[in-house]
PDB file of C-alpha atoms in Angstrom:
ATOM      1  CA  MET A  74      -6.502  -4.521 -16.914  1.00  0.00           C
ATOM      2  CA  SER A  75      -6.562  -0.776 -17.093  1.00  0.00           C
ATOM      3  CA  VAL A  76      -4.307   1.164 -19.461  1.00  0.00           C
ATOM      4  CA  PRO A  77      -1.961   2.418 -16.682  1.00  0.00           C
ATOM      5  CA  SER A  78      -1.557  -1.172 -15.444  1.00  0.00           C
ATOM      6  CA  ILE A  79      -0.749  -2.380 -18.950  1.00  0.00           C
ATOM      7  CA  ASP A  80       1.756   0.458 -19.398  1.00  0.00           C
ATOM      8  CA  SER A  81       3.385  -0.495 -16.101  1.00  0.00           C
ATOM      9  CA  VAL A  82       3.669  -4.149 -17.134  1.00  0.00           C
ATOM     10  CA  ILE A  83       5.113  -3.187 -20.531  1.00  0.00           C
ATOM     11  CA  HIS A  84       7.648  -0.905 -18.852  1.00  0.00           C
ATOM     12  CA  GLN A  85       8.690  -3.712 -16.482  1.00  0.00           C
ATOM     13  CA  MET A  86       9.028  -6.133 -19.388  1.00  0.00           C
ATOM     14  CA  GLN A  87      11.174  -3.663 -21.326  1.00  0.00           C
ATOM     15  CA  SER A  88      13.453  -3.087 -18.354  1.00  0.00           C
ATOM     16  CA  VAL A  89      13.854  -6.844 -17.813  1.00  0.00           C
ATOM     17  CA  ALA A  90      14.625  -7.303 -21.512  1.00  0.00           C
ATOM     18  CA  ALA A  91      17.221  -4.534 -21.339  1.00  0.00           C
ATOM     19  CA  GLN A  92      18.800  -6.148 -18.281  1.00  0.00           C
ATOM     20  CA  ALA A  93      18.807  -9.562 -19.948  1.00  0.00           C
ATOM     21  CA  GLY A  94      20.745  -8.080 -22.864  1.00  0.00           C
ATOM     22  CA  SER A  95      23.545  -6.842 -20.599  1.00  0.00           C
ATOM     23  CA  ASP A  96      26.716  -8.870 -20.163  1.00  0.00           C
ATOM     24  CA  PRO A  97      27.467  -9.864 -16.541  1.00  0.00           C
ATOM     25  CA  ALA A  98      31.077 -10.683 -17.517  1.00  0.00           C
ATOM     26  CA  LYS A  99      31.686  -6.977 -18.162  1.00  0.00           C
ATOM     27  CA  GLY A 100      30.846  -6.123 -14.587  1.00  0.00           C
ATOM     28  CA  GLN A 101      27.218  -5.133 -15.134  1.00  0.00           C
ATOM     29  CA  ASN A 102      25.058  -6.465 -12.354  1.00  0.00           C
ATOM     30  CA  LEU A 103      21.586  -7.674 -13.110  1.00  0.00           C
ATOM     31  CA  ASN A 104      18.904  -6.192 -10.921  1.00  0.00           C
ATOM     32  CA  THR A 105      16.628  -9.050  -9.936  1.00  0.00           C
ATOM     33  CA  ALA A 106      14.330  -6.993  -7.710  1.00  0.00           C
ATOM     34  CA  VAL A 107      10.742  -6.799  -8.836  1.00  0.00           C
ATOM     35  CA  GLY A 108       9.518  -3.327  -9.646  1.00  0.00           C
ATOM     36  CA  GLU A 109       7.366  -1.427  -7.226  1.00  0.00           C
ATOM     37  CA  GLY A 110       4.128  -3.283  -6.726  1.00  0.00           C
ATOM     38  CA  GLY A 111       4.969  -6.420  -8.636  1.00  0.00           C
ATOM     39  CA  PHE A 112       2.758  -8.869 -10.459  1.00  0.00           C
ATOM     40  CA  ALA A 113       0.592  -9.763  -7.472  1.00  0.00           C
ATOM     41  CA  ASP A 114      -0.302  -6.130  -6.849  1.00  0.00           C
ATOM     42  CA  ALA A 115      -1.101  -5.566 -10.527  1.00  0.00           C
ATOM     43  CA  LEU A 116      -3.312  -8.655 -10.520  1.00  0.00           C
ATOM     44  CA  HIS A 117      -5.056  -7.561  -7.324  1.00  0.00           C
ATOM     45  CA  THR A 118      -5.625  -4.079  -8.746  1.00  0.00           C
ATOM     46  CA  SER A 119      -7.089  -5.562 -11.919  1.00  0.00           C
ATOM     47  CA  ILE A 120      -9.462  -7.780  -9.975  1.00  0.00           C
ATOM     48  CA  ASP A 121     -10.567  -4.785  -7.910  1.00  0.00           C
ATOM     49  CA  ARG A 122     -11.166  -2.823 -11.115  1.00  0.00           C
ATOM     50  CA  ILE A 123     -13.261  -5.656 -12.577  1.00  0.00           C
ATOM     51  CA  ASN A 124     -15.296  -5.769  -9.379  1.00  0.00           C
ATOM     52  CA  GLN A 125     -15.765  -1.990  -9.459  1.00  0.00           C
ATOM     53  CA  LEU A 126     -17.011  -2.141 -13.055  1.00  0.00           C
ATOM     54  CA  GLN A 127     -19.461  -4.917 -12.194  1.00  0.00           C
ATOM     55  CA  GLN A 128     -20.781  -3.052  -9.149  1.00  0.00           C
ATOM     56  CA  THR A 129     -21.214   0.150 -11.177  1.00  0.00           C
ATOM     57  CA  SER A 130     -23.046  -1.753 -13.900  1.00  0.00           C
ATOM     58  CA  LYS A 131     -25.319  -3.443 -11.387  1.00  0.00           C
ATOM     59  CA  ALA A 132     -26.102  -0.127  -9.658  1.00  0.00           C
ATOM     60  CA  GLN A 133     -26.873   1.610 -12.964  1.00  0.00           C
ATOM     61  CA  THR A 134     -29.089  -1.265 -14.071  1.00  0.00           C
ATOM     62  CA  ARG A 135     -31.069  -1.150 -10.836  1.00  0.00           C
ATOM     63  CA  ALA A 136     -31.389   2.637 -11.034  1.00  0.00           C
ATOM     64  CA  PHE A 137     -32.598   2.465 -14.641  1.00  0.00           C
ATOM     65  CA  GLU A 138     -35.098  -0.280 -13.819  1.00  0.00           C
ATOM     66  CA  SER A 139     -36.478   1.761 -10.929  1.00  0.00           C
ATOM     67  CA  GLY A 140     -37.143   4.693 -13.264  1.00  0.00           C
ATOM     68  CA  ASN A 141     -34.190   7.005 -12.676  1.00  0.00           C
ATOM     69  CA  SER A 142     -34.509   9.653 -15.376  1.00  0.00           C
ATOM     70  CA  ASP A 143     -30.818  10.657 -15.097  1.00  0.00           C
ATOM     71  CA  LEU A 144     -29.679   7.477 -16.850  1.00  0.00           C
ATOM     72  CA  SER A 145     -30.255   6.585 -20.466  1.00  0.00           C
ATOM     73  CA  LEU A 146     -30.447   3.056 -21.804  1.00  0.00           C
ATOM     74  CA  ASN A 147     -27.237   3.450 -23.802  1.00  0.00           C
ATOM     75  CA  GLU A 148     -25.281   4.451 -20.654  1.00  0.00           C
ATOM     76  CA  VAL A 149     -26.551   1.371 -18.860  1.00  0.00           C
ATOM     77  CA  MET A 150     -25.733  -0.903 -21.801  1.00  0.00           C
ATOM     78  CA  VAL A 151     -22.226   0.547 -22.235  1.00  0.00           C
ATOM     79  CA  SER A 152     -21.569   0.041 -18.539  1.00  0.00           C
ATOM     80  CA  SER A 153     -22.817  -3.530 -18.779  1.00  0.00           C
ATOM     81  CA  GLN A 154     -20.622  -4.250 -21.800  1.00  0.00           C
ATOM     82  CA  LYS A 155     -17.549  -2.788 -20.078  1.00  0.00           C
ATOM     83  CA  ALA A 156     -18.156  -5.019 -17.067  1.00  0.00           C
ATOM     84  CA  GLY A 157     -18.677  -8.058 -19.307  1.00  0.00           C
ATOM     85  CA  VAL A 158     -15.523  -7.476 -21.324  1.00  0.00           C
ATOM     86  CA  ALA A 159     -13.487  -6.856 -18.168  1.00  0.00           C
ATOM     87  CA  PHE A 160     -14.797 -10.075 -16.619  1.00  0.00           C
ATOM     88  CA  GLU A 161     -13.997 -12.090 -19.753  1.00  0.00           C
ATOM     89  CA  MET A 162     -10.487 -10.620 -19.771  1.00  0.00           C
ATOM     90  CA  GLY A 163     -10.078 -11.653 -16.139  1.00  0.00           C
ATOM     91  CA  VAL A 164     -11.212 -15.191 -16.945  1.00  0.00           C
ATOM     92  CA  GLN A 165      -8.745 -15.394 -19.845  1.00  0.00           C
ATOM     93  CA  VAL A 166      -5.883 -14.156 -17.652  1.00  0.00           C
ATOM     94  CA  ARG A 167      -6.801 -16.768 -15.039  1.00  0.00           C
ATOM     95  CA  ASN A 168      -6.885 -19.483 -17.708  1.00  0.00           C
ATOM     96  CA  ARG A 169      -3.472 -18.458 -18.985  1.00  0.00           C
ATOM     97  CA  LEU A 170      -2.026 -18.424 -15.467  1.00  0.00           C
ATOM     98  CA  VAL A 171      -3.409 -21.892 -14.736  1.00  0.00           C
ATOM     99  CA  THR A 172      -1.998 -23.194 -18.028  1.00  0.00           C
ATOM    100  CA  ALA A 173       1.398 -21.644 -17.291  1.00  0.00           C
ATOM    101  CA  TYR A 174       1.366 -23.140 -13.786  1.00  0.00           C
ATOM    102  CA  LYS A 175       0.532 -26.587 -15.162  1.00  0.00           C
ATOM    103  CA  ASP A 176       3.285 -26.274 -17.772  1.00  0.00           C
ATOM    104  CA  ILE A 177       5.835 -25.331 -15.138  1.00  0.00           C
ATOM    105  CA  MET A 178       4.734 -28.116 -12.815  1.00  0.00           C
ATOM    106  CA  SER A 179       5.017 -30.689 -15.587  1.00  0.00           C
ATOM    107  CA  MET A 180       8.617 -29.677 -16.415  1.00  0.00           C
ATOM    108  CA  GLN A 181      11.291 -32.122 -15.423  1.00  0.00           C
ATOM    109  CA  VAL A 182      14.124 -30.698 -13.383  1.00  0.00           C
TER     110      VAL A 182
END
């Protein structure tokens, strides 16, 4: 996830925590609407960003292999590492979501 996406998620979590601390008996209404975009949009944006990083890395690798003198080896390797770390983060998020889904589905009502 990119830094702006993380900041957005943190802001949403803080606002939900602030709302959870309010007392409905005192006439304060809880706002249950999801913030602009929501979790699905943040997840979709993150997946698009991972894909963009992988495509950039692949293009730089091909350009370097074909002899493009504008790229240095360290630029190609940094791009490759960024794409790898982003992909691993995406896999970990997926694993956590699957685990959370399984936990919820195994709860007794």
